[in-house]
Tab-separated table of C-alpha atoms and ligand atoms in Angstrom:
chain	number	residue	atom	x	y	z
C	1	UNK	CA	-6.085	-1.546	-1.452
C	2	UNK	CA	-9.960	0.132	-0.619
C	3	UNK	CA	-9.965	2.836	1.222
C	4	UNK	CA	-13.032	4.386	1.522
C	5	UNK	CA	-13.577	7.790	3.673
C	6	UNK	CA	-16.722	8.511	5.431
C	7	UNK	CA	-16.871	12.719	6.190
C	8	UNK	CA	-18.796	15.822	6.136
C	9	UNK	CA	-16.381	17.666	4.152
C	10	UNK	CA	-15.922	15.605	0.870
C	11	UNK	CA	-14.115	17.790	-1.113
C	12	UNK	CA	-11.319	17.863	1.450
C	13	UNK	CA	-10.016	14.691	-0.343
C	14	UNK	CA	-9.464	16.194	-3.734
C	15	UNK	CA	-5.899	16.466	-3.035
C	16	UNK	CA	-6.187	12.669	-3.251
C	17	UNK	CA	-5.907	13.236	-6.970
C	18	UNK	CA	-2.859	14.266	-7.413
C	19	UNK	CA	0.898	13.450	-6.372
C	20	UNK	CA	1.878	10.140	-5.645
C	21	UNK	CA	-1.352	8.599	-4.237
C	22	UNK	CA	-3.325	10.700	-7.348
C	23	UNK	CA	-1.112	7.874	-9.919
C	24	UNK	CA	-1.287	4.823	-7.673
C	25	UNK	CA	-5.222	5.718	-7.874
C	26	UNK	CA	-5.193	6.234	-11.568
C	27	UNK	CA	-3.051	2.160	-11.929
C	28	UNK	CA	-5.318	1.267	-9.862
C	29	UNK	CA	-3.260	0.178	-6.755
C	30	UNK	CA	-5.754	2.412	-4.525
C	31	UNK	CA	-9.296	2.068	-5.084
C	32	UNK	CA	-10.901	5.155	-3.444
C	33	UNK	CA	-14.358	5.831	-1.982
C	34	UNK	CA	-15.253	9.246	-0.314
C	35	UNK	CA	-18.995	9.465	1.488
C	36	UNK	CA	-20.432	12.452	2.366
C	37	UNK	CA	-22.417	11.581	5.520
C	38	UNK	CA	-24.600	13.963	5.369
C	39	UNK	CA	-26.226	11.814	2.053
C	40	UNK	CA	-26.835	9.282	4.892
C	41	UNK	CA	-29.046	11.757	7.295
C	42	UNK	CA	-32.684	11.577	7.778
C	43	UNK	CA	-33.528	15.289	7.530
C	44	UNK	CA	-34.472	17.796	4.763
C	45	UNK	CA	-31.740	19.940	6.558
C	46	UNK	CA	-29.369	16.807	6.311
C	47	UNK	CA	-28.186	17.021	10.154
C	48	UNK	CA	-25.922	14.524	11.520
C	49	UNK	CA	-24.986	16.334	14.748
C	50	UNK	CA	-27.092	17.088	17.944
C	51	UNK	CA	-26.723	18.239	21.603
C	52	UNK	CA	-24.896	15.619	23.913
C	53	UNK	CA	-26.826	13.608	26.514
C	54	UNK	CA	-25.729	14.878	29.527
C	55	UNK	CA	-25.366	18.376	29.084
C	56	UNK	CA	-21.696	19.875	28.422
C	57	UNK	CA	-20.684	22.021	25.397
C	58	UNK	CA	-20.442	21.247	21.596
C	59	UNK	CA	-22.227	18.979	19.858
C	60	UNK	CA	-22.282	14.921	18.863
C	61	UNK	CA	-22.460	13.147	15.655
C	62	UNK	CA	-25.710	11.013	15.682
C	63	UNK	CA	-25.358	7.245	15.169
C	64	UNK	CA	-27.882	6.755	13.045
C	65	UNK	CA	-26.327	8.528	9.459
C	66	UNK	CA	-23.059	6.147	10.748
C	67	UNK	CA	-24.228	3.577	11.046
C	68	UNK	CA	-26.067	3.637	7.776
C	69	UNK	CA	-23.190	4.541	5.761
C	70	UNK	CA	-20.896	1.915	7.834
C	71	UNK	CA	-23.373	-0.769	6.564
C	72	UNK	CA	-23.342	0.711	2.817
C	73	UNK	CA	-19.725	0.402	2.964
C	74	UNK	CA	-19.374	-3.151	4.144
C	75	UNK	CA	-22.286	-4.243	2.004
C	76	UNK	CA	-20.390	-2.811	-0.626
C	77	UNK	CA	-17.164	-4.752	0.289
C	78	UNK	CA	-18.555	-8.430	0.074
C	79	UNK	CA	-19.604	-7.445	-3.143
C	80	UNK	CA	-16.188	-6.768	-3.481
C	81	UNK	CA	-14.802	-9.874	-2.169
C	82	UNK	CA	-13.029	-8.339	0.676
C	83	UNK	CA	-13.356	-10.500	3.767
C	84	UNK	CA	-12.130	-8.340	6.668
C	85	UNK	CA	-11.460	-4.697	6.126
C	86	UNK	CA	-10.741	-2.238	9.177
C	87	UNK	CA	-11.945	0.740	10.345
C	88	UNK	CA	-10.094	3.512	12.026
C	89	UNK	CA	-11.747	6.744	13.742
C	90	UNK	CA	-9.226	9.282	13.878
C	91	UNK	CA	-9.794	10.773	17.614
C	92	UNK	CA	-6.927	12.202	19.828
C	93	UNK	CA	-8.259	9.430	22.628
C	94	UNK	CA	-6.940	6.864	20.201
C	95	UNK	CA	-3.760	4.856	20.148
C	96	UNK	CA	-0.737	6.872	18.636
C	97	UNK	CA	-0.365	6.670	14.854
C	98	UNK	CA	3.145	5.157	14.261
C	99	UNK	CA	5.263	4.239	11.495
C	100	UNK	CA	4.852	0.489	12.817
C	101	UNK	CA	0.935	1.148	12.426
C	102	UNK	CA	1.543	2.892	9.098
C	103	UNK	CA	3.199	-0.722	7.976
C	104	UNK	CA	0.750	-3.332	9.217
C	105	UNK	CA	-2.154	-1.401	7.805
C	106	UNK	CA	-0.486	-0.697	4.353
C	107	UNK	CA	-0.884	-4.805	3.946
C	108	UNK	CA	-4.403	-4.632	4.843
C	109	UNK	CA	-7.182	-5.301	1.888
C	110	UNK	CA	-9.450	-2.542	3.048
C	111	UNK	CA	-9.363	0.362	5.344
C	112	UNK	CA	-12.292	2.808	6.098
C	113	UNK	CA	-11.636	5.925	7.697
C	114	UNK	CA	-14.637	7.810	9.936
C	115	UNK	CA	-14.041	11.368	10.254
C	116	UNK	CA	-15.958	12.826	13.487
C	117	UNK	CA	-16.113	16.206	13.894
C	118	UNK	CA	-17.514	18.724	16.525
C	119	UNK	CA	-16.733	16.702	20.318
C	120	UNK	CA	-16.732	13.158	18.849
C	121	UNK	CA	-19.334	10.762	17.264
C	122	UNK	CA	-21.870	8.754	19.597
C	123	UNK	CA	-19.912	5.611	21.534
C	124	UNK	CA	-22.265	3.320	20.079
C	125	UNK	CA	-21.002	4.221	16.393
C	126	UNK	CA	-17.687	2.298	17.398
C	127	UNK	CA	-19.288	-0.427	19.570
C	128	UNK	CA	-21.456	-1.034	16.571
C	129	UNK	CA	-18.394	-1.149	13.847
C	130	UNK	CA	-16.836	-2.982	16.403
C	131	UNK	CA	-19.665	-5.772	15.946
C	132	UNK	CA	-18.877	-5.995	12.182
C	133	UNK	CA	-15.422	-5.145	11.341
C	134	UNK	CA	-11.787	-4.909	12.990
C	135	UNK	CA	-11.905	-1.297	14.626
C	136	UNK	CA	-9.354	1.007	15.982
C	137	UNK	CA	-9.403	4.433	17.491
C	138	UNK	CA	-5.997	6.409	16.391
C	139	UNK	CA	-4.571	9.457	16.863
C	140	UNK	CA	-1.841	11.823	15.132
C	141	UNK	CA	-0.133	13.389	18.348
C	142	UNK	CA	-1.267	14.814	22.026
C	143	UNK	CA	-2.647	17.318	20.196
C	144	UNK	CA	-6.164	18.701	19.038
C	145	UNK	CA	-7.342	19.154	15.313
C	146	UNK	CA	-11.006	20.302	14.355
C	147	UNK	CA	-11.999	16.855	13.421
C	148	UNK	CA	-10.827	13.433	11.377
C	149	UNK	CA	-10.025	14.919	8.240
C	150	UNK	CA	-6.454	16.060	8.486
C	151	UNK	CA	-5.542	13.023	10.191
C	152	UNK	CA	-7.349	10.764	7.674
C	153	UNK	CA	-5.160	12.461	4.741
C	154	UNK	CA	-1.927	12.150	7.004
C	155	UNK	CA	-2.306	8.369	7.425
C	156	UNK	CA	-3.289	7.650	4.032
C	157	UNK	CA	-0.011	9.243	2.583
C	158	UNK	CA	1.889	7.398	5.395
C	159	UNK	CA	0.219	4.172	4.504
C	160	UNK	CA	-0.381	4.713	1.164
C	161	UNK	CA	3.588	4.592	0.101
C	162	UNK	CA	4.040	1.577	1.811
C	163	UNK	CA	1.873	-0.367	-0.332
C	164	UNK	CA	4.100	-1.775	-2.932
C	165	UNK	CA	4.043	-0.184	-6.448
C	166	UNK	CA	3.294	3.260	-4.981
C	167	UNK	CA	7.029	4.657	-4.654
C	168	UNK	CA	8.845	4.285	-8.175
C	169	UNK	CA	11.907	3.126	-5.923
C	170	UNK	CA	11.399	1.113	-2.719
C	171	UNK	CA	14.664	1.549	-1.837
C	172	UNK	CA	14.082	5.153	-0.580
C	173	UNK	CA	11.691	3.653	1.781
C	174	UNK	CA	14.855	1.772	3.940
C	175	UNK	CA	16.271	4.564	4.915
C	176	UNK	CA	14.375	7.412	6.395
C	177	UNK	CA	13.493	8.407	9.637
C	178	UNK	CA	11.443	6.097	11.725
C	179	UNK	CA	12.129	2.884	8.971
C	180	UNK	CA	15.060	1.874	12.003
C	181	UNK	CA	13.598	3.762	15.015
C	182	UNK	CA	15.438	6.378	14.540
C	183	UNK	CA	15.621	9.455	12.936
C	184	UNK	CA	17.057	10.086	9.611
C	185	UNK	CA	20.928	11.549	8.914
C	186	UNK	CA	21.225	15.065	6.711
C	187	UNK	CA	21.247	14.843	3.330
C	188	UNK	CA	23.191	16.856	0.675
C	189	UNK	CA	23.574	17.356	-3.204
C	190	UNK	CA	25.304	19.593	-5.087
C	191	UNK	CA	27.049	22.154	-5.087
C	192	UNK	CA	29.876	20.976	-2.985
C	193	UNK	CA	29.972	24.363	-1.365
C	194	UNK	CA	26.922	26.856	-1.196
C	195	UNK	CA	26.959	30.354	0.716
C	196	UNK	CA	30.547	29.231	2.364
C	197	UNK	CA	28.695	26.134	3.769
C	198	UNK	CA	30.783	23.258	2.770
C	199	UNK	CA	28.984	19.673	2.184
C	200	UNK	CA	30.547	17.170	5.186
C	201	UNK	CA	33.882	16.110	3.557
C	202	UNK	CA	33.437	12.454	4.124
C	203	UNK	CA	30.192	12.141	1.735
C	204	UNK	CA	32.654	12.705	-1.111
C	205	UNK	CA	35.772	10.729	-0.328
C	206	UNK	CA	34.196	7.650	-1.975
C	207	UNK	CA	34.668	5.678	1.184
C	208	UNK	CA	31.085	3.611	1.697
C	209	UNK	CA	32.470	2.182	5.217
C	210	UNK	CA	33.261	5.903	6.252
C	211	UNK	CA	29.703	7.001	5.140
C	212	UNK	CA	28.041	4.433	6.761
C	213	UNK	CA	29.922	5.025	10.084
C	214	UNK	CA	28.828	8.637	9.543
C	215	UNK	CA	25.018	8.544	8.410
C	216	UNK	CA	24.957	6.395	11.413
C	217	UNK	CA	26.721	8.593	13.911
C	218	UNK	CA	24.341	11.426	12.218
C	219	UNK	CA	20.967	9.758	13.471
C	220	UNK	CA	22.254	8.496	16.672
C	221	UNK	CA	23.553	12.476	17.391
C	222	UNK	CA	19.868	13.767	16.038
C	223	UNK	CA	17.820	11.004	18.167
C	224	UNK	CA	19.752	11.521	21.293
C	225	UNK	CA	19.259	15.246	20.741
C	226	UNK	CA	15.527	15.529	19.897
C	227	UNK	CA	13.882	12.308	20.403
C	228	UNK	CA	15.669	10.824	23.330
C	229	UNK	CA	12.360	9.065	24.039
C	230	UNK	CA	12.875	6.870	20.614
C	231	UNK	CA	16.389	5.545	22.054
C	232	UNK	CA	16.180	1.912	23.915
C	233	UNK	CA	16.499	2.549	27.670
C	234	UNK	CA	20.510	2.413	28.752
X	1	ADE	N1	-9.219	14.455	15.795
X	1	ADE	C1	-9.029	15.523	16.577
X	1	ADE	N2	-7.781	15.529	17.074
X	1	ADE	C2	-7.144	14.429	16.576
X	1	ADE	C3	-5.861	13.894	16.721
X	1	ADE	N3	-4.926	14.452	17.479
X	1	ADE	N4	-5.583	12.745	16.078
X	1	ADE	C4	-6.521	12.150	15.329
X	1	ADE	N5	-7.757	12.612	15.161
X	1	ADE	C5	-8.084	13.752	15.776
């Protein structure tokens, strides 16, 4: 997979070279691109921000430096062969980030992440990606962050496991929270006891039908508890 990252604050995304995502870079299962869009500006001073029509407070990403490095980026990607890549803006007015999301978009042949900062990029940014690529607005939670960046690195990781060849063993993918809808049972590993807490005694009777029943039993319990909203209406 592409991914290429369009930001102000490049070297955020050195963390992208190690870990997990750091090796499936280095086999060359993720191909990584990381534009500073400030390169793209038309100013000595290298501004991409100005004051927002309308009055209010803060300040809004011009459209030009976007949609300049937009257009670098897809002209780079028919080079590339790759016929119909996505972009997402990370922006808490987006649709909610889900492990559903994380799964169609780990099968997608290109992905390019704009991260606004200050109160938002211009509208026309989007309406203009909009004109030459699939584009989605997505966000990490009802929640505000400074700007794109920490929710560009959080979907990457999420997406970037899925993509096969990434995790040494998919099987640790099945079961985890959010792979079934719900959340995922305790663990435990040795020792059997630690500071007088005993490990659940049915996790070492040997008796896979009794585990199951449990690990099952676990996540319902945990759902219901915490994330009743996950649960199918009764
Ligand atoms: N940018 C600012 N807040 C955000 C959020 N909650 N999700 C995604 N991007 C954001």
């Amino acid at each position: 997979m592409r991914i290429d990252i369009v930001t102000i604050f490049p070297e955020f995304f050195s963390v992208l070279d190690v870990s997990l995502l750091g090796r499936a870079r280095q086999s060359g299962i993720i191909d990584l691109g990381v534009h500073d869009l400030r390169d793209y500006a038309y100013d000595r001073h290298r501004t991409v921000d100005d004051t927002p029509y309308g009055g209010g407070a803060g300040m809004v990403m011009r459209p030009e430096p976007w949609g300049d490095a937009i257009d670098g980026i897809l002209y780079a990607s028919e080079g590339r062969g790759i016929v119909d890549p996505v972009i997402l803006f990370p922006s808490p007015a987006g649709e909610l980030f889900t492990q559903s999301l994380a799964q169609q978009l780990s099968t997608e042949q290109q992905l390019v992440f704009g991260c606004g900062r200050y109160e938002g990029i211009d509208q026309r940014v989007v309406d203009y990606a909009a004109t030459r690529a699939r584009v989605k607005l997505v966000s990490m939670g009802d929640y505000v962050l400074n700007g794109g960046e920490v929710a560009t690195m959080a979907m990457i990781e999420a997406i970037g496991r899925l993509i096969p060849g990434v995790i040494g063993n998919p099987a640790s993918l099945v079961e985890e929270s959010h792979s079934d809808g719900l959340l995922e049972y305790p663990s435990y590993t040795k020792p059997a006891t630690w500071r007088g807490l005993a490990v659940p005694p049915v996790l070492m009777g040997g008796n896979h039908g009794a585990i199951a029943a449990w690990r099952r039993e676990q996540q319902l319990e945990r759902t219901r508890r915490v994330r009743p909203d996950l649960l199918p209406p009764e």
